[in-house]
Short mmCIF file of C-alpha atoms and ligand atoms in Angstrom, two decimals:
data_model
loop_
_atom_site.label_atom_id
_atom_site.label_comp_id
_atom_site.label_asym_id
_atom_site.label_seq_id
_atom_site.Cartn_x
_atom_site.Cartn_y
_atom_site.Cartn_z
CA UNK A 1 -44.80 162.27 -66.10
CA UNK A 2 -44.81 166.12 -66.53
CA UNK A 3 -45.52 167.50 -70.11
CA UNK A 4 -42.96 169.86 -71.11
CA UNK A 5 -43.27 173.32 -71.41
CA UNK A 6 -39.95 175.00 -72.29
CA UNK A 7 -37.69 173.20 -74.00
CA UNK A 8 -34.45 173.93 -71.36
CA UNK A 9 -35.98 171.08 -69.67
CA UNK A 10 -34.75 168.80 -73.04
CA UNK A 11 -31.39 170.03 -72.03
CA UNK A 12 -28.10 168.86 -70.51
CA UNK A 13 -27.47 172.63 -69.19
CA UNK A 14 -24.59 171.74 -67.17
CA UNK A 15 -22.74 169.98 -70.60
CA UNK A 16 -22.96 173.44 -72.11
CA UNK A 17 -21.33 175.60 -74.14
CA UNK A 18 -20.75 172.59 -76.28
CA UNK A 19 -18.40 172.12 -78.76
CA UNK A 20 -19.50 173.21 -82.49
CA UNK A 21 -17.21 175.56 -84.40
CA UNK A 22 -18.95 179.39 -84.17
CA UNK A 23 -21.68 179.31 -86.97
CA UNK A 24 -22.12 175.56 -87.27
CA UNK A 25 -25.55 175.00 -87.93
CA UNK A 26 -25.80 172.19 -85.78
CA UNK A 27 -27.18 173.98 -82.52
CA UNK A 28 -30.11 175.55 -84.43
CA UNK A 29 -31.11 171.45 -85.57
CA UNK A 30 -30.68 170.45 -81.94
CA UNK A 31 -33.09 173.16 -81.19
CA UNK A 32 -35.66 172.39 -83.54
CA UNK A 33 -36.09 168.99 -82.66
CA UNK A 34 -36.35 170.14 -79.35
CA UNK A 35 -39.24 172.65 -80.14
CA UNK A 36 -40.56 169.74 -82.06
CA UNK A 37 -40.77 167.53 -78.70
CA UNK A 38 -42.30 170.27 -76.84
CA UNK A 39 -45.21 171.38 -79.68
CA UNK A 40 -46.37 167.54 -79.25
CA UNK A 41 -45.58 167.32 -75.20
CA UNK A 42 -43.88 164.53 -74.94
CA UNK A 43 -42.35 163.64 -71.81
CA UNK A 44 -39.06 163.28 -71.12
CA UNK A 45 -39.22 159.72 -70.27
CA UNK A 46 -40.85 159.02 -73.05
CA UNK A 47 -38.23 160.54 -75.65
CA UNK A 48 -35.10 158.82 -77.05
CA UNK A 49 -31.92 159.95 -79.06
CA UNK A 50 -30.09 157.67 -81.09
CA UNK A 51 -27.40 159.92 -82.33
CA UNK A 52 -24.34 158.88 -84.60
CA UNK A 53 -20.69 159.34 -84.80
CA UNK A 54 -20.18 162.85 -86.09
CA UNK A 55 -19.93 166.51 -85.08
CA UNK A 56 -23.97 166.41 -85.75
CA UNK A 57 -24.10 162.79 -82.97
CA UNK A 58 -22.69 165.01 -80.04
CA UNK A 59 -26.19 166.45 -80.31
CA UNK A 60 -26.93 163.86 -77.75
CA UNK A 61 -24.27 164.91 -75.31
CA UNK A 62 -26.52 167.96 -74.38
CA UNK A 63 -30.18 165.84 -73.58
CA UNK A 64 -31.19 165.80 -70.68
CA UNK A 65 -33.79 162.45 -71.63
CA UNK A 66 -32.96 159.26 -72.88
CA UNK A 67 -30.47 159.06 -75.40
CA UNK A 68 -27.94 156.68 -76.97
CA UNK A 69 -24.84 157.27 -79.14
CA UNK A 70 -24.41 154.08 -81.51
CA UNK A 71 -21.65 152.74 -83.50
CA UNK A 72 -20.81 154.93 -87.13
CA UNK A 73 -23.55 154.24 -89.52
CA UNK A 74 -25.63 151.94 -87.42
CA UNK A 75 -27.34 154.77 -85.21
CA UNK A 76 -30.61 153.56 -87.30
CA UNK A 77 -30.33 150.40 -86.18
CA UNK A 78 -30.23 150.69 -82.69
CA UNK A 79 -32.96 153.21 -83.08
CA UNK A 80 -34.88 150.08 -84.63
CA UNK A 81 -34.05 148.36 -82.12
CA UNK A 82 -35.26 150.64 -79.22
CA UNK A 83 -38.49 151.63 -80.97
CA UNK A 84 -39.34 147.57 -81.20
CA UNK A 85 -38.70 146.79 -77.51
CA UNK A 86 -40.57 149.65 -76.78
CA UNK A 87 -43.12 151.36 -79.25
CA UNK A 88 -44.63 153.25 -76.73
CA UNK A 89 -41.72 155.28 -76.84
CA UNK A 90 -40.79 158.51 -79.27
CA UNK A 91 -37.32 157.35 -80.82
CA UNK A 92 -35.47 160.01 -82.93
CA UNK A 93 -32.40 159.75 -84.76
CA UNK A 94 -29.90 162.27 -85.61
CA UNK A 95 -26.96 161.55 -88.17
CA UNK A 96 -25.11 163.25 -90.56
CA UNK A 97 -25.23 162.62 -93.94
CA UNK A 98 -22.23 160.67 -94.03
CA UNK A 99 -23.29 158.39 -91.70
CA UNK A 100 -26.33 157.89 -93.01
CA UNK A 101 -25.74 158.40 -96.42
CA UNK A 102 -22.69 156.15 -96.73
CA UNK A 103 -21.94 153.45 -94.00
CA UNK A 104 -25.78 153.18 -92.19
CA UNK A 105 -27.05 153.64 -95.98
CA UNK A 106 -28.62 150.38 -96.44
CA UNK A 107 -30.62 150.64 -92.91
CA UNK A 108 -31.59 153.77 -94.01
CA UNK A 109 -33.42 151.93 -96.94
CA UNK A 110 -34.84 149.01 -94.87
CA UNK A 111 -35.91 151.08 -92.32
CA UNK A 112 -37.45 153.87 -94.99
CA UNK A 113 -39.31 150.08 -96.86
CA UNK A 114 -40.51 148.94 -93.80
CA UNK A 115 -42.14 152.40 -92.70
CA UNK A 116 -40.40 151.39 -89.21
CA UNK A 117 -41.93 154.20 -86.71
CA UNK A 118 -38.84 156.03 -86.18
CA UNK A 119 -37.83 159.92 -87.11
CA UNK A 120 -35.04 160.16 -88.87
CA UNK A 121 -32.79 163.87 -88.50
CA UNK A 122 -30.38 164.08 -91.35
CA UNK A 123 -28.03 167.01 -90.65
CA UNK A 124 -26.44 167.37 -94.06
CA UNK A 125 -23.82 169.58 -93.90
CA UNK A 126 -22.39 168.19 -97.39
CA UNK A 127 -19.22 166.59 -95.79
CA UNK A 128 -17.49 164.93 -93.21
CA UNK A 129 -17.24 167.02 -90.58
CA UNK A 130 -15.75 165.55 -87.60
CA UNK A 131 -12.60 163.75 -89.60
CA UNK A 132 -11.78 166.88 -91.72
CA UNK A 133 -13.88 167.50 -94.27
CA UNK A 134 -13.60 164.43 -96.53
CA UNK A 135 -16.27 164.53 -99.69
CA UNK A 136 -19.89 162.55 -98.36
CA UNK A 137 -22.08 160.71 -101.13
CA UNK A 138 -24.37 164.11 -100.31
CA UNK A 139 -21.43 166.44 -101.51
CA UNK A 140 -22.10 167.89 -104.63
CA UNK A 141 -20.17 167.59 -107.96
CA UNK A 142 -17.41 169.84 -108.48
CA UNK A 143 -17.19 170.78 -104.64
CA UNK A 144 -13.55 171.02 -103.04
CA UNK A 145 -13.00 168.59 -100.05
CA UNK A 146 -10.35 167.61 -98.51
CA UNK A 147 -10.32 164.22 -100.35
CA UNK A 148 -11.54 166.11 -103.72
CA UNK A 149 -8.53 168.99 -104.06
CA UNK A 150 -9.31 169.54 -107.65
CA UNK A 151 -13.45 169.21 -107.10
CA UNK A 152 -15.73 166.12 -106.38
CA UNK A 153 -16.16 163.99 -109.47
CA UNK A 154 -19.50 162.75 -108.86
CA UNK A 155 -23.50 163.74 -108.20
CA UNK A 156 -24.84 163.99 -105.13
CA UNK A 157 -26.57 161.36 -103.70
CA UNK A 158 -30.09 162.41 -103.07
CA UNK A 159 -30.82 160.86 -99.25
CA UNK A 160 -34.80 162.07 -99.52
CA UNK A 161 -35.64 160.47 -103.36
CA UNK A 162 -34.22 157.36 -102.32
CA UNK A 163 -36.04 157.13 -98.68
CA UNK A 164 -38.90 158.10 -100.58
CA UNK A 165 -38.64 155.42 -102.85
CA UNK A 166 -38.02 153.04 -100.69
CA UNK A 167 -41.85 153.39 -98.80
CA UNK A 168 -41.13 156.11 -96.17
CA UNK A 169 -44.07 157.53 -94.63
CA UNK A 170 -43.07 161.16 -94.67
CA UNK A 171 -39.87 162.45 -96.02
CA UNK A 172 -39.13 166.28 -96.34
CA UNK A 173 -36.03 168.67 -96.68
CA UNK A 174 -35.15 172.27 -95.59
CA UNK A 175 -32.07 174.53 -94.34
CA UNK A 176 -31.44 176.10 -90.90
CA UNK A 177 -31.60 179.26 -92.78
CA UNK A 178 -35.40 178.46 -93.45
CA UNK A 179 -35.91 177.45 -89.98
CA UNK A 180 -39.34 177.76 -89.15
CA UNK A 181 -40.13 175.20 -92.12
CA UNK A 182 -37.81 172.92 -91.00
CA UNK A 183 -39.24 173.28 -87.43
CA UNK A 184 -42.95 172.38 -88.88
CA UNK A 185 -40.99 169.46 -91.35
CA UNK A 186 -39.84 167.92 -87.77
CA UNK A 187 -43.55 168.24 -85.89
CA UNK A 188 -44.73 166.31 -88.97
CA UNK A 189 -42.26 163.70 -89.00
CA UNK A 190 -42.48 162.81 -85.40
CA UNK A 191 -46.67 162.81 -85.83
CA UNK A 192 -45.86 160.53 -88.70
CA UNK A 193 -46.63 157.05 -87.83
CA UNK A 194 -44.29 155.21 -89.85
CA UNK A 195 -40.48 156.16 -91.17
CA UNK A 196 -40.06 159.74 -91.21
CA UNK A 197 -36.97 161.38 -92.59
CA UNK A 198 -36.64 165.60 -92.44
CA UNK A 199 -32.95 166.37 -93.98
CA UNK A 200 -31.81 169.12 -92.99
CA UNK A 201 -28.84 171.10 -94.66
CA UNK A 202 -26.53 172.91 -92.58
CA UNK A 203 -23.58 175.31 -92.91
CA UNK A 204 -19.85 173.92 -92.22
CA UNK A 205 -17.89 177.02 -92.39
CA UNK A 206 -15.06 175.04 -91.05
CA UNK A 207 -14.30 172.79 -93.78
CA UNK A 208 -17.07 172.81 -96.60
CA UNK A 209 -17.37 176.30 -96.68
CA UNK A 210 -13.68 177.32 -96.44
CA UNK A 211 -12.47 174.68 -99.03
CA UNK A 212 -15.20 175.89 -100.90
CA UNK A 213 -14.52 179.72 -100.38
CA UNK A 214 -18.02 180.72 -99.50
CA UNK A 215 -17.32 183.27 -96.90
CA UNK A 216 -18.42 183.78 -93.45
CA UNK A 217 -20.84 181.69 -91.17
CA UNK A 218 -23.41 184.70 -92.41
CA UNK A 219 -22.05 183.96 -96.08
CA UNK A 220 -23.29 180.34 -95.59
CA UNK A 221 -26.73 180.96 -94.64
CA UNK A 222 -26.94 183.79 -97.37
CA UNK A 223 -26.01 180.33 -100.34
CA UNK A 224 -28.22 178.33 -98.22
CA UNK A 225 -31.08 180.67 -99.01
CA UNK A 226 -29.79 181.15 -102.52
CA UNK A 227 -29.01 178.20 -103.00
CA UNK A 228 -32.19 176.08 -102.62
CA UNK A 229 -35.56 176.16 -104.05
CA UNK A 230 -39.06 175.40 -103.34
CA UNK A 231 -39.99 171.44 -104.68
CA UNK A 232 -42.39 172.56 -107.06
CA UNK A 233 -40.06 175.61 -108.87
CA UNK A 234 -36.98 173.03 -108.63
CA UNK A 235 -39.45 170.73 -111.15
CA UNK A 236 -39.97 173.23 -113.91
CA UNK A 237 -35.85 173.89 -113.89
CA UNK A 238 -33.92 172.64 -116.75
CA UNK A 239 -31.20 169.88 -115.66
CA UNK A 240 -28.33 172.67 -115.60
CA UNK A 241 -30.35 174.87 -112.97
CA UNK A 242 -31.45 171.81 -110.83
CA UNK A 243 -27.54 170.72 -111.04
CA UNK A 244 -26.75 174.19 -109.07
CA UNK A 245 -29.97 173.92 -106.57
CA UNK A 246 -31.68 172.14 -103.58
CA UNK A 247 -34.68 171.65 -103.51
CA UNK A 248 -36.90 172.40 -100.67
CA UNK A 249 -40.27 170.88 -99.38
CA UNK A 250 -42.15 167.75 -98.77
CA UNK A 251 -41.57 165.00 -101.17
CA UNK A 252 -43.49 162.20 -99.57
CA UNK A 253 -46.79 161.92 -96.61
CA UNK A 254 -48.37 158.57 -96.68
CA UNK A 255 -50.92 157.62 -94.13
CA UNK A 256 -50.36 153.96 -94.57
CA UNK A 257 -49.59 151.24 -91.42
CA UNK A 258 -46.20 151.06 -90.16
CA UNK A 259 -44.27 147.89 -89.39
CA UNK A 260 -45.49 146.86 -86.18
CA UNK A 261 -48.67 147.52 -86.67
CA UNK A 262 -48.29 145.03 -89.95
CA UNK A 263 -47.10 142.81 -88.04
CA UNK A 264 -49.41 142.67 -84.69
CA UNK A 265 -52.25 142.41 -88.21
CA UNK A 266 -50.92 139.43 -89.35
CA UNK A 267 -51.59 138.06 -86.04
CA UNK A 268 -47.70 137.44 -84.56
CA UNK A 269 -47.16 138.46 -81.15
CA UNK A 270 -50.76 140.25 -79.89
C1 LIG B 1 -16.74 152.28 -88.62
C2 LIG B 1 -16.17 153.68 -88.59
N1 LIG B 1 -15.61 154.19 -89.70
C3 LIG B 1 -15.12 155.44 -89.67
C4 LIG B 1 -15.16 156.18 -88.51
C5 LIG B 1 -14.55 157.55 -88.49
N2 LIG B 1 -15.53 158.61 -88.49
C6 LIG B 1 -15.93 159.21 -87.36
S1 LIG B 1 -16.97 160.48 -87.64
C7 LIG B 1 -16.89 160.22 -89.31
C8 LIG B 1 -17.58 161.12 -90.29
C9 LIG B 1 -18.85 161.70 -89.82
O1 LIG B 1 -19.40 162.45 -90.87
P1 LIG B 1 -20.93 162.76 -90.92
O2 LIG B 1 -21.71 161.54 -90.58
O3 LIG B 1 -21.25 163.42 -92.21
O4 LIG B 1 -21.13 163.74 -89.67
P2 LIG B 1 -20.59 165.22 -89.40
O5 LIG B 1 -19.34 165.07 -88.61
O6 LIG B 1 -20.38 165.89 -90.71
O7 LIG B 1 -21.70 165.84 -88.57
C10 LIG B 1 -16.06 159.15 -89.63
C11 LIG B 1 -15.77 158.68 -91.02
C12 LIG B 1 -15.75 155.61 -87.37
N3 LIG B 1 -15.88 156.29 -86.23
N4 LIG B 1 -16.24 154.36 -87.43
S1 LIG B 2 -16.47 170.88 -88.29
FE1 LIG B 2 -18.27 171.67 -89.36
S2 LIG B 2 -20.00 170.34 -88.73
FE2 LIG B 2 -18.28 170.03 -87.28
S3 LIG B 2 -18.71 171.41 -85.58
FE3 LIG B 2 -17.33 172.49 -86.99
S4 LIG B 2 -18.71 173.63 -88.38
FE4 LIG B 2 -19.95 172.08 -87.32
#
């Protein structure tokens, strides 16, 4: 098993270019978790990708390791699944917010409360990409989607309070504008050895951003940077000013067991 040293050897180069509009953010998360793998040298036959249905799932179309595309809303799951058969291996799993946030949402939970040792890559572009840019639970109020014409009536769902509520072991949040922290976010998470979730939003310019009129690709990373603010400056904000941010930072890093090693404790299967 050789340790790897630049991260083209993650990659499927021969599936490339791949198919994300121009200025999807998606590319820049697939690269991150890529630099992620490197930084802590894992092999390739010792990573997995459990991707879901979604522009963000074809993520795993351009591996070049292990990697598995499940069923919408049940890439967690499988990514259970795998890590249990096998905990010697380094299971990741990449969804978008809508499938994690709405259809896998209650393995999201039960994996977050059982501190299963899996990372979990929310790429939370604040829709539906893939089907035309229907509203998510993660799409904030007021926001025009294809299925919200007159603006979303509804807050967002916040994917990192609940996970951290739930018992996660780590759980952070940053942008692809802020790239470097969500780079360092990632490295954490997959060090983490229980349920770690990094959410990461990302610019649709092809449906959230155009319904929404927010300008360019460039535009989008500009309001991403605007847009969100450190965890501890989102805190002092009044409820108006937290309505119109994100905040940005690690809510949650618990050194505490993780399922199987519960279990194997309790004696069951040594
Ligand atoms: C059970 C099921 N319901 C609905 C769909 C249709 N579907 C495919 S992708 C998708 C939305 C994906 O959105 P999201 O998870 O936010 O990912 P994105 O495309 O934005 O990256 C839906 C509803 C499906 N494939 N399977
Ligand atoms: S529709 Fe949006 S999320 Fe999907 S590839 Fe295009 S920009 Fe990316």
């Amino acid at each position: 098993m050789q340790p790897v040293k630049d991260i083209n050897q993650y990659l499927a180069q021969h599936k490339l270019p791949h198919m994300w509009c121009p200025g999807c953010g998606n590319g820049l998360i697939l690269k991150q978790l890529l630099t992620g793998l490197a930084e802590l040298q894992i092999a390739r036959e010792k990573a997995v990708l459990v991707s879901g249905i979604g522009c963000s799932g074809r993520a795993g179309d351009y591996v070049n390791f292990h990697r598995f595309q499940g069923t919408h809303g049940r890439a967690i799951a499988f990514a259970t699944g795998i890590h249990l058969a096998n905990p010697r291996l380094t299971v990741v799993c990449l969804m978008g917010d809508g499938d994690c946030g709405a259809i896998g949402l209650s393995h999201l939970i039960h994996a977050a409360r059982r501190n299963i040792n899996i990372t979990a890559i929310v790429a939370n572009n604040l829709n539906y990409g893939m089907t035309g840019g229907q509203y998510s639970p993660s799409t904030p109020d007021a926001s025009v989607t294809s299925t919200s014409r007159p603006g979303k009536v509804g807050d967002a769902l916040d994917l990192c309070s609940l996970t951290a509520s739930a018992g996660a072991g780590y759980v952070a949040r940053s942008t692809v504008y802020h790239i470097f922290e969500a780079q360092k976010m990632i490295r954490e998470a997959l060090k983490t050895g229980g349920f770690g979730l990094v959410e990461i939003l990302t610019p649709c310019p092809t449906y959230f951003g155009r319904y929404n009129k927010l300008g360019s690709a460039v535009d989008m990373m500009e309001w991403l940077k605007k847009k969100t603010v450190p965890l501890d400056r989102f805190r002092q904000m009044n409820e108006r000013q937290q309505q119109e941010h994100f905040w940005r930072g690690v809510l949650a890093k618990h050194d505490k067991p993780d399922f199987l090693s519960r279990y194997r404790d309790r004696g069951i299967n040594q």
